Structures are given as C-alpha cells and as structure tokens.
PDB file of C-alpha atoms in Angstrom:
ATOM      1  CA  MET I   1      31.844   3.446   0.139  1.00  0.00           C
ATOM      2  CA  ARG I   2      28.406   3.550   0.353  1.00  0.00           C
ATOM      3  CA  GLU I   3      26.149   1.716  -2.374  1.00  0.00           C
ATOM      4  CA  ALA I   4      23.983   4.033  -4.441  1.00  0.00           C
ATOM      5  CA  ILE I   5      20.146   3.851  -3.669  1.00  0.00           C
ATOM      6  CA  SER I   6      17.300   4.512  -6.129  1.00  0.00           C
ATOM      7  CA  GLY I   7      14.516   6.079  -4.667  1.00  0.00           C
ATOM      8  CA  CYS I   8      11.289   5.692  -6.535  1.00  0.00           C
ATOM      9  CA  VAL I   9       7.841   6.213  -6.542  1.00  0.00           C
ATOM     10  CA  MET I  10       4.129   4.776  -8.458  1.00  0.00           C
ATOM     11  CA  THR I  11       2.061   7.646  -8.884  1.00  0.00           C
ATOM     12  CA  PHE I  12      -1.534   8.741 -10.626  1.00  0.00           C
ATOM     13  CA  ASN I  13      -3.118  12.013 -10.377  1.00  0.00           C
ATOM     14  CA  ASN I  14      -1.122  12.893  -7.576  1.00  0.00           C
ATOM     15  CA  GLU I  15      -0.990  16.519  -7.786  1.00  0.00           C
ATOM     16  CA  ASP I  16      -1.804  17.676  -4.104  1.00  0.00           C
ATOM     17  CA  LYS I  17       0.676  14.968  -2.573  1.00  0.00           C
ATOM     18  CA  ILE I  18       3.444  13.683  -4.928  1.00  0.00           C
ATOM     19  CA  ARG I  19       5.607  17.040  -3.934  1.00  0.00           C
ATOM     20  CA  ARG I  20       6.003  15.765  -0.349  1.00  0.00           C
ATOM     21  CA  CYS I  21       6.711  12.213  -1.369  1.00  0.00           C
ATOM     22  CA  LEU I  22       9.576  13.666  -4.205  1.00  0.00           C
ATOM     23  CA  GLU I  23      10.975  16.002  -1.446  1.00  0.00           C
ATOM     24  CA  SER I  24      11.485  13.329   0.777  1.00  0.00           C
ATOM     25  CA  LEU I  25      13.525  11.483  -1.789  1.00  0.00           C
ATOM     26  CA  LYS I  26      16.074  14.093  -2.813  1.00  0.00           C
ATOM     27  CA  TRP I  27      19.137  12.018  -0.929  1.00  0.00           C
ATOM     28  CA  CYS I  28      18.717   9.570  -2.807  1.00  0.00           C
ATOM     29  CA  ASP I  29      21.033   8.981  -5.614  1.00  0.00           C
ATOM     30  CA  GLU I  30      18.316   8.971  -8.594  1.00  0.00           C
ATOM     31  CA  ILE I  31      14.659   9.348  -8.485  1.00  0.00           C
ATOM     32  CA  VAL I  32      12.232   7.388 -10.507  1.00  0.00           C
ATOM     33  CA  VAL I  33       9.222   7.940 -11.242  1.00  0.00           C
ATOM     34  CA  VAL I  34       6.666   5.358 -12.610  1.00  0.00           C
ATOM     35  CA  ASP I  35       2.863   7.512 -13.762  1.00  0.00           C
ATOM     36  CA  SER I  36       0.038   5.564 -14.720  1.00  0.00           C
ATOM     37  CA  LEU I  37      -0.730   8.255 -17.638  1.00  0.00           C
ATOM     38  CA  SER I  38      -1.938  11.257 -15.272  1.00  0.00           C
ATOM     39  CA  THR I  39      -3.979  13.992 -16.537  1.00  0.00           C
ATOM     40  CA  ASP I  40      -3.363  16.421 -13.620  1.00  0.00           C
ATOM     41  CA  SER I  41      -0.398  18.457 -12.885  1.00  0.00           C
ATOM     42  CA  THR I  42       1.627  15.580 -11.516  1.00  0.00           C
ATOM     43  CA  LEU I  43       4.044  15.124 -14.611  1.00  0.00           C
ATOM     44  CA  GLU I  44       4.942  18.624 -13.956  1.00  0.00           C
ATOM     45  CA  ILE I  45       6.250  18.324 -10.745  1.00  0.00           C
ATOM     46  CA  CYS I  46       7.720  14.781 -11.181  1.00  0.00           C
ATOM     47  CA  ARG I  47      10.031  16.950 -13.917  1.00  0.00           C
ATOM     48  CA  GLU I  48      11.345  19.166 -11.240  1.00  0.00           C
ATOM     49  CA  TYR I  49      12.724  16.149  -9.367  1.00  0.00           C
ATOM     50  CA  THR I  50      13.935  13.879 -12.327  1.00  0.00           C
ATOM     51  CA  ASP I  51      14.306  12.967 -16.042  1.00  0.00           C
ATOM     52  CA  GLN I  52      13.323   9.387 -15.050  1.00  0.00           C
ATOM     53  CA  ILE I  53       9.789   9.301 -15.672  1.00  0.00           C
ATOM     54  CA  HIS I  54       8.200   6.072 -17.164  1.00  0.00           C
ATOM     55  CA  TYR I  55       4.251   5.867 -18.235  1.00  0.00           C
ATOM     56  CA  GLN I  56       2.939   2.670 -17.659  1.00  0.00           C
ATOM     57  CA  LYS I  57      -0.692   1.744 -18.230  1.00  0.00           C
ATOM     58  CA  PHE I  58      -1.845   0.395 -14.456  1.00  0.00           C
ATOM     59  CA  LEU I  59      -0.857  -3.570 -14.354  1.00  0.00           C
ATOM     60  CA  GLY I  60      -2.326  -3.914 -11.027  1.00  0.00           C
ATOM     61  CA  PHE I  61      -0.473  -3.445  -7.378  1.00  0.00           C
ATOM     62  CA  VAL I  62       1.690  -6.160  -8.033  1.00  0.00           C
ATOM     63  CA  GLY I  63       2.502  -5.760 -11.577  1.00  0.00           C
ATOM     64  CA  GLN I  64       2.963  -2.046 -11.451  1.00  0.00           C
ATOM     65  CA  ARG I  65       5.127  -2.341  -8.335  1.00  0.00           C
ATOM     66  CA  GLU I  66       7.266  -5.135 -10.207  1.00  0.00           C
ATOM     67  CA  PHE I  67       7.379  -2.979 -13.134  1.00  0.00           C
ATOM     68  CA  THR I  68       8.936  -0.185 -10.981  1.00  0.00           C
ATOM     69  CA  ARG I  69      11.668  -2.076  -9.417  1.00  0.00           C
ATOM     70  CA  THR I  70      13.219  -3.236 -13.153  1.00  0.00           C
ATOM     71  CA  LYS I  71      13.390   0.377 -14.021  1.00  0.00           C
ATOM     72  CA  CYS I  72      15.902   1.526 -11.458  1.00  0.00           C
ATOM     73  CA  HIS I  73      19.668   1.550 -12.171  1.00  0.00           C
ATOM     74  CA  PHE I  74      21.233   1.139  -8.764  1.00  0.00           C
ATOM     75  CA  PRO I  75      21.586  -1.619  -6.220  1.00  0.00           C
ATOM     76  CA  TRP I  76      19.314  -0.669  -3.466  1.00  0.00           C
ATOM     77  CA  ILE I  77      15.998   0.464  -3.782  1.00  0.00           C
ATOM     78  CA  LEU I  78      13.936   2.657  -1.561  1.00  0.00           C
ATOM     79  CA  MET I  79      10.439   2.578  -2.711  1.00  0.00           C
ATOM     80  CA  LEU I  80       7.220   4.556  -1.843  1.00  0.00           C
ATOM     81  CA  ASP I  81       3.893   5.546  -2.894  1.00  0.00           C
ATOM     82  CA  SER I  82       2.981   8.967  -3.895  1.00  0.00           C
ATOM     83  CA  ASP I  83       1.033   9.668  -0.595  1.00  0.00           C
ATOM     84  CA  GLU I  84       4.137   8.591   1.516  1.00  0.00           C
ATOM     85  CA  GLU I  85       7.056  10.374   2.960  1.00  0.00           C
ATOM     86  CA  VAL I  86      10.254   9.144   4.113  1.00  0.00           C
ATOM     87  CA  SER I  87      10.251  10.748   7.762  1.00  0.00           C
ATOM     88  CA  ALA I  88      13.904  12.525   8.621  1.00  0.00           C
ATOM     89  CA  ASP I  89      14.283   9.813  11.260  1.00  0.00           C
ATOM     90  CA  LEU I  90      13.976   7.155   8.922  1.00  0.00           C
ATOM     91  CA  LYS I  91      16.693   8.600   6.525  1.00  0.00           C
ATOM     92  CA  ARG I  92      19.218   8.658   9.007  1.00  0.00           C
ATOM     93  CA  ASP I  93      18.662   5.253   9.723  1.00  0.00           C
ATOM     94  CA  ILE I  94      18.758   4.224   6.456  1.00  0.00           C
ATOM     95  CA  GLU I  95      22.141   5.998   5.714  1.00  0.00           C
ATOM     96  CA  ALA I  96      23.766   4.966   8.758  1.00  0.00           C
ATOM     97  CA  GLU I  97      23.386   1.189   7.747  1.00  0.00           C
ATOM     98  CA  MET I  98      24.209   1.864   4.221  1.00  0.00           C
ATOM     99  CA  ASP I  99      27.398   3.478   5.440  1.00  0.00           C
ATOM    100  CA  ASN I 100      28.239   0.435   7.467  1.00  0.00           C
ATOM    101  CA  HIS I 101      26.735  -2.509   5.439  1.00  0.00           C
ATOM    102  CA  ASP I 102      28.262  -5.846   6.076  1.00  0.00           C
ATOM    103  CA  GLY I 103      26.555  -7.459   3.743  1.00  0.00           C
ATOM    104  CA  VAL I 104      24.072  -9.242   6.053  1.00  0.00           C
ATOM    105  CA  TYR I 105      20.736  -7.414   5.601  1.00  0.00           C
ATOM    106  CA  MET I 106      19.249  -7.723   2.714  1.00  0.00           C
ATOM    107  CA  GLY I 107      15.820  -6.142   2.945  1.00  0.00           C
ATOM    108  CA  TYR I 108      14.554  -3.598   5.725  1.00  0.00           C
ATOM    109  CA  ARG I 109      11.476  -2.999   6.852  1.00  0.00           C
ATOM    110  CA  PHE I 110       9.860  -0.625   8.847  1.00  0.00           C
ATOM    111  CA  PRO I 111       6.604   0.854  10.593  1.00  0.00           C
ATOM    112  CA  ARG I 112       4.249   3.143   8.489  1.00  0.00           C
ATOM    113  CA  GLN I 113       2.233   5.664  10.270  1.00  0.00           C
ATOM    114  CA  VAL I 114      -1.205   7.131   9.066  1.00  0.00           C
ATOM    115  CA  TYR I 115      -1.802  10.536   9.264  1.00  0.00           C
ATOM    116  CA  TYR I 116      -5.602  10.354   9.377  1.00  0.00           C
ATOM    117  CA  LEU I 117      -8.310  13.223   9.956  1.00  0.00           C
ATOM    118  CA  GLY I 118      -6.155  15.496  11.855  1.00  0.00           C
ATOM    119  CA  LYS I 119      -3.867  13.115  13.438  1.00  0.00           C
ATOM    120  CA  TRP I 120      -1.068  10.689  13.698  1.00  0.00           C
ATOM    121  CA  ILE I 121      -2.557   6.768  14.163  1.00  0.00           C
ATOM    122  CA  ARG I 122      -0.522   4.424  16.826  1.00  0.00           C
ATOM    123  CA  HIS I 123      -2.407   1.406  17.795  1.00  0.00           C
ATOM    124  CA  GLY I 124      -5.258  -0.482  15.746  1.00  0.00           C
ATOM    125  CA  ASP I 125      -4.730  -2.243  12.603  1.00  0.00           C
ATOM    126  CA  TRP I 126      -2.804   0.811  10.737  1.00  0.00           C
ATOM    127  CA  TYR I 127      -0.192   0.918  13.038  1.00  0.00           C
ATOM    128  CA  PRO I 128       2.426  -0.134  13.277  1.00  0.00           C
ATOM    129  CA  ASP I 129       1.631  -1.733   9.336  1.00  0.00           C
ATOM    130  CA  TYR I 130       5.379  -2.953   8.972  1.00  0.00           C
ATOM    131  CA  LYS I 131       6.411  -2.420   4.858  1.00  0.00           C
ATOM    132  CA  LEU I 132       9.413  -3.582   3.296  1.00  0.00           C
ATOM    133  CA  ARG I 133      10.371  -1.074   0.905  1.00  0.00           C
ATOM    134  CA  PHE I 134      13.693  -0.854   1.089  1.00  0.00           C
ATOM    135  CA  PHE I 135      16.028  -4.194  -0.434  1.00  0.00           C
ATOM    136  CA  ARG I 136      18.740  -5.104  -2.614  1.00  0.00           C
ATOM    137  CA  LYS I 137      17.428  -5.025  -6.150  1.00  0.00           C
ATOM    138  CA  GLU I 138      18.333  -8.215  -7.692  1.00  0.00           C
ATOM    139  CA  LEU I 139      17.071 -10.055  -4.682  1.00  0.00           C
ATOM    140  CA  GLY I 140      13.884  -8.061  -4.423  1.00  0.00           C
ATOM    141  CA  LYS I 141      10.165  -8.994  -6.034  1.00  0.00           C
ATOM    142  CA  ALA I 142       7.045  -7.558  -6.134  1.00  0.00           C
ATOM    143  CA  VAL I 143       4.502 -10.390  -5.223  1.00  0.00           C
ATOM    144  CA  GLY I 144       0.536 -10.974  -3.245  1.00  0.00           C
ATOM    145  CA  GLU I 145      -2.860 -11.225  -3.881  1.00  0.00           C
ATOM    146  CA  GLU I 146      -4.533  -7.739  -5.748  1.00  0.00           C
ATOM    147  CA  PRO I 147      -5.097  -5.426  -4.265  1.00  0.00           C
ATOM    148  CA  HIS I 148      -2.447  -6.032  -1.507  1.00  0.00           C
ATOM    149  CA  ASP I 149       1.272  -6.323  -3.005  1.00  0.00           C
ATOM    150  CA  GLN I 150       4.327  -6.613  -1.031  1.00  0.00           C
ATOM    151  CA  ILE I 151       8.343  -6.990  -1.683  1.00  0.00           C
ATOM    152  CA  LYS I 152       9.543 -10.324  -0.867  1.00  0.00           C
ATOM    153  CA  VAL I 153      13.475 -10.400  -0.428  1.00  0.00           C
ATOM    154  CA  ASP I 154      15.866 -13.124  -0.777  1.00  0.00           C
ATOM    155  CA  GLY I 155      17.493 -12.905   2.563  1.00  0.00           C
ATOM    156  CA  PRO I 156      17.677 -11.512   5.916  1.00  0.00           C
ATOM    157  CA  VAL I 157      15.377  -8.680   6.988  1.00  0.00           C
ATOM    158  CA  LYS I 158      16.249  -6.190   9.566  1.00  0.00           C
ATOM    159  CA  THR I 159      13.174  -3.971  10.775  1.00  0.00           C
ATOM    160  CA  PHE I 160      13.793  -0.332  11.833  1.00  0.00           C
ATOM    161  CA  LYS I 161      11.741   1.393  14.471  1.00  0.00           C
ATOM    162  CA  SER I 162      11.514   4.845  12.618  1.00  0.00           C
ATOM    163  CA  PRO I 163       8.217   5.248  10.415  1.00  0.00           C
ATOM    164  CA  LEU I 164       7.389   5.866   6.852  1.00  0.00           C
ATOM    165  CA  TYR I 165       4.756   8.476   6.774  1.00  0.00           C
ATOM    166  CA  HIS I 166       1.311   8.163   5.231  1.00  0.00           C
ATOM    167  CA  TYR I 167      -1.278  10.456   4.225  1.00  0.00           C
ATOM    168  CA  THR I 168      -3.995   7.606   2.940  1.00  0.00           C
ATOM    169  CA  TYR I 169      -6.801   9.362   2.478  1.00  0.00           C
ATOM    170  CA  ASP I 170      -7.985  13.026   1.910  1.00  0.00           C
ATOM    171  CA  GLY I 171     -11.441  12.449   3.720  1.00  0.00           C
ATOM    172  CA  LEU I 172     -14.484  10.492   4.548  1.00  0.00           C
ATOM    173  CA  ALA I 173     -15.753  10.230   1.108  1.00  0.00           C
ATOM    174  CA  ASP I 174     -12.228   9.475  -0.355  1.00  0.00           C
ATOM    175  CA  GLN I 175     -12.067   6.460   2.289  1.00  0.00           C
ATOM    176  CA  ILE I 176     -15.148   4.894   1.683  1.00  0.00           C
ATOM    177  CA  SER I 177     -14.808   5.271  -2.370  1.00  0.00           C
ATOM    178  CA  ARG I 178     -11.316   3.023  -2.282  1.00  0.00           C
ATOM    179  CA  LEU I 179     -12.966   0.848   0.275  1.00  0.00           C
ATOM    180  CA  ASN I 180     -15.640   0.622  -2.144  1.00  0.00           C
ATOM    181  CA  HIS I 181     -13.091   0.207  -5.034  1.00  0.00           C
ATOM    182  CA  TYR I 182     -10.636  -2.691  -3.142  1.00  0.00           C
ATOM    183  CA  SER I 183     -13.600  -4.291  -1.658  1.00  0.00           C
ATOM    184  CA  GLY I 184     -14.592  -5.172  -5.197  1.00  0.00           C
ATOM    185  CA  ILE I 185     -10.579  -6.441  -6.300  1.00  0.00           C
ATOM    186  CA  SER I 186     -10.608  -8.514  -3.497  1.00  0.00           C
ATOM    187  CA  ALA I 187     -14.375 -10.182  -4.098  1.00  0.00           C
ATOM    188  CA  GLU I 188     -13.255 -10.815  -7.918  1.00  0.00           C
ATOM    189  CA  GLN I 189      -9.883 -12.301  -6.647  1.00  0.00           C
ATOM    190  CA  LYS I 190     -11.425 -14.511  -4.265  1.00  0.00           C
ATOM    191  CA  CYS I 191     -14.104 -15.599  -7.264  1.00  0.00           C
ATOM    192  CA  LEU I 192     -11.126 -16.393  -9.479  1.00  0.00           C
ATOM    193  CA  LYS I 193     -10.232 -18.753  -7.146  1.00  0.00           C
ATOM    194  CA  GLY I 194     -13.603 -20.802  -7.178  1.00  0.00           C
ATOM    195  CA  LYS I 195     -13.910 -19.249  -2.986  1.00  0.00           C
ATOM    196  CA  SER I 196     -17.991 -19.411  -2.367  1.00  0.00           C
ATOM    197  CA  PHE I 197     -19.860 -17.064  -0.523  1.00  0.00           C
ATOM    198  CA  HIS I 198     -21.042 -18.151   3.167  1.00  0.00           C
ATOM    199  CA  TRP I 199     -23.006 -16.103   5.463  1.00  0.00           C
ATOM    200  CA  ARG I 200     -20.596 -16.861   8.477  1.00  0.00           C
ATOM    201  CA  ASP I 201     -18.058 -14.776   6.611  1.00  0.00           C
ATOM    202  CA  PHE I 202     -20.513 -11.757   5.825  1.00  0.00           C
ATOM    203  CA  VAL I 203     -21.447 -11.871   9.504  1.00  0.00           C
ATOM    204  CA  ILE I 204     -18.923 -12.853  11.870  1.00  0.00           C
ATOM    205  CA  ARG I 205     -15.410 -11.880  10.176  1.00  0.00           C
ATOM    206  CA  PRO I 206     -16.403  -8.126  10.327  1.00  0.00           C
ATOM    207  CA  LEU I 207     -17.233  -8.411  13.934  1.00  0.00           C
ATOM    208  CA  ILE I 208     -13.946 -10.226  14.489  1.00  0.00           C
ATOM    209  CA  ARG I 209     -12.405  -7.034  12.781  1.00  0.00           C
ATOM    210  CA  PHE I 210     -14.085  -4.564  14.595  1.00  0.00           C
ATOM    211  CA  LEU I 211     -12.701  -6.237  17.883  1.00  0.00           C
ATOM    212  CA  LYS I 212      -9.446  -7.068  16.814  1.00  0.00           C
ATOM    213  CA  GLY I 213      -8.676  -3.419  16.136  1.00  0.00           C
ATOM    214  CA  TYR I 214     -10.945  -1.364  18.309  1.00  0.00           C
ATOM    215  CA  PHE I 215     -10.052  -3.687  21.784  1.00  0.00           C
ATOM    216  CA  LEU I 216      -7.185  -5.994  21.339  1.00  0.00           C
ATOM    217  CA  LYS I 217      -4.791  -3.599  19.017  1.00  0.00           C
ATOM    218  CA  LEU I 218      -5.661  -0.575  21.033  1.00  0.00           C
ATOM    219  CA  GLY I 219      -7.651   1.702  18.520  1.00  0.00           C
ATOM    220  CA  ILE I 220      -9.529   2.500  21.556  1.00  0.00           C
ATOM    221  CA  LEU I 221      -6.704   4.973  22.533  1.00  0.00           C
ATOM    222  CA  ASP I 222      -6.531   6.184  19.086  1.00  0.00           C
ATOM    223  CA  GLY I 223     -10.240   8.180  19.947  1.00  0.00           C
ATOM    224  CA  ARG I 224     -12.432   9.774  17.636  1.00  0.00           C
ATOM    225  CA  GLN I 225     -10.400   8.199  14.692  1.00  0.00           C
ATOM    226  CA  GLY I 226      -9.427   5.003  16.102  1.00  0.00           C
ATOM    227  CA  LEU I 227     -13.109   4.193  16.529  1.00  0.00           C
ATOM    228  CA  LEU I 228     -14.068   5.419  12.991  1.00  0.00           C
ATOM    229  CA  ILE I 229     -11.121   3.200  11.481  1.00  0.00           C
ATOM    230  CA  ALA I 230     -12.375   0.279  13.509  1.00  0.00           C
ATOM    231  CA  LEU I 231     -15.885   0.786  12.110  1.00  0.00           C
ATOM    232  CA  THR I 232     -14.847   1.311   8.718  1.00  0.00           C
ATOM    233  CA  ASP I 233     -12.624  -0.989   8.024  1.00  0.00           C
ATOM    234  CA  SER I 234     -15.255  -3.820   9.714  1.00  0.00           C
ATOM    235  CA  TYR I 235     -17.175  -2.044   6.934  1.00  0.00           C
ATOM    236  CA  GLY I 236     -15.086  -3.122   4.170  1.00  0.00           C
ATOM    237  CA  VAL I 237     -14.557  -6.690   4.957  1.00  0.00           C
ATOM    238  CA  ALA I 238     -18.447  -6.755   4.552  1.00  0.00           C
ATOM    239  CA  VAL I 239     -18.956  -5.297   1.541  1.00  0.00           C
ATOM    240  CA  LYS I 240     -16.023  -7.499   0.428  1.00  0.00           C
ATOM    241  CA  TYR I 241     -18.314 -10.633   1.256  1.00  0.00           C
ATOM    242  CA  ALA I 242     -21.618  -9.128  -0.036  1.00  0.00           C
ATOM    243  CA  LYS I 243     -20.232  -8.127  -3.085  1.00  0.00           C
ATOM    244  CA  LEU I 244     -18.838 -12.350  -3.641  1.00  0.00           C
ATOM    245  CA  TRP I 245     -22.721 -13.382  -3.017  1.00  0.00           C
ATOM    246  CA  GLU I 246     -23.638 -10.623  -5.659  1.00  0.00           C
ATOM    247  CA  MET I 247     -20.686 -12.102  -7.612  1.00  0.00           C
ATOM    248  CA  GLU I 248     -22.457 -15.326  -7.548  1.00  0.00           C
ATOM    249  CA  LEU I 249     -26.143 -14.657  -8.037  1.00  0.00           C
ATOM    250  CA  LYS I 250     -24.961 -13.211 -11.055  1.00  0.00           C
ATOM    251  CA  GLU I 251     -23.461 -15.961 -12.381  1.00  0.00           C
ATOM    252  CA  GLU I 252     -26.563 -18.112 -11.145  1.00  0.00           C
ATOM    253  CA  ASP I 253     -28.553 -15.498 -13.384  1.00  0.00           C
ATOM    254  CA  LYS I 254     -26.457 -16.699 -15.986  1.00  0.00           C
ATOM    255  CA  ARG I 255     -26.626 -20.359 -15.713  1.00  0.00           C
ATOM    256  CA  LYS I 256     -30.491 -20.008 -15.735  1.00  0.00           C
ATOM    257  CA  SER I 257     -30.886 -17.776 -18.527  1.00  0.00           C
ATOM    258  CA  SER I 258     -28.862 -20.012 -20.498  1.00  0.00           C
ATOM    259  CA  ILE I 259     -30.789 -22.938 -19.710  1.00  0.00           C
ATOM    260  CA  GLU I 260     -33.947 -21.359 -20.850  1.00  0.00           C
ATOM    261  CA  SER I 261     -32.433 -19.786 -23.921  1.00  0.00           C
ATOM    262  CA  LEU I 262     -32.137 -23.859 -24.952  1.00  0.00           C
TER     263      LEU I 262
END
C-alpha cells in the first residue's frame, strides 16, 4: 500500500497564481499551506482546497521552508512554492514510484522549467535547475544561505526527468524588482560573513555569468528570452557586489563619524 503524501505550499499575496498550484496538488493525501500573513484573496482561495492553513510571519527562505516541513502530517512531502505547478508527467512519475517503492530512495529531485515572457525555457542557467522537493519527512531538512534554500536528505536521491513548472515573473518590472531584493539579501549575507568587496568580482563575475548562461549552457537557443535571461542574471550579480561595496562605504563612514565625535 502506498504511503501517504503531504503536498505543501508556502505563499504570500499570490492570489493570481495559488489556485493553479493547489489544483496540481489535489491528488495528494493532504494539502498544507503556510501563509506569510497575506492581505489579498490568497487565503480565501486556499480555504477552497484545505483547512490545513498555518500563519507564520516570514522567517527567511530557509526558516519558512523548514517551518512548513514540520507542519506536514504524512511520511512523504511534496513541497512547492505558490508560483509552481506539478506537471501531469511528474505526478505520474511520483505515483508510479510510490506504488512500487522499495525503500531505497529517500528523496527525489526533478527539473524545474520556467515559463518566461510567453515561452518555456529549455536552456541556459534556468534549465534544468534541478530541485529536490519530494522527500521522506523525517530524513529531509531545509538548509542553505539566504536567499537560496534547498532540501537536504539523509539518504539516496533519485532524479526524475519530468518537470516541475515554474511561473516565476509577472513581467520585466517584477523581475528587476526581485533581482534588486534578492541581491540585497545576498550582499547582506556576504557582509555578515566578513567577505570584502573586490573590483574583480564586480567586473569579472557578471561577465562570466553571462558567457556561461548564454553560450556554454546554450541560452542562445532560447532566442530573445535566452538573451534577456543572460543579461538580467549578469546584472543581478553586478548589483550584488555593488551593494556589498555600498555597505562597506557606509560602515567606513560610521567609523569616521565615530572617531570624529571623540
């Protein structure tokens, strides 16, 4: 007999995407939602699918995902973000695996495929973008460095070919806004770890990111979208290091002001 599966979702003000996500989890044995205090109609939509709704002020990407894991009741967890969708092929793969599970694999990863500006992306830095999101509850744990979280499993992991769909950005303005937000978080993490700004990082790393994504990983085959992805990813790297520099300048100004006030 197949062991039960908890489908779970982290969400915040995602009224335009959450229904698609929850629809793709209806086959699970329960749906668990962790909401970061939404103010739109997200919760009304979630209540159509489950009464397992938990309210938690955002703990960071790692903390929120780990909190979500603890709220699931069943042995297996399928963990999604609200802008993701389980494809029909991935659902079949998971069900077939669980129907014949022999106890070898404790986690499963699969490619995440992005829908971007009217096109499914199949190359570059955004694909296959493997994510481990299906795992045995007691053997998995959220880890990572903000804003990049991941699930680490104590046991063998198998890779599926079928994709998890990702409807990531609402448009270019949304993309640039989130790049700005995430680059700030990454810069803060580097600063907290005592890492210093170097001009070579600001100049060379964005160039390497562009060349790798557009040419080495064949982003060029995704047409105009592939070029735009490579350019914006490169921009995000440059802004991250620029913000680290800015933080160092502010700290230096504080030290000077402190000395002058003595």
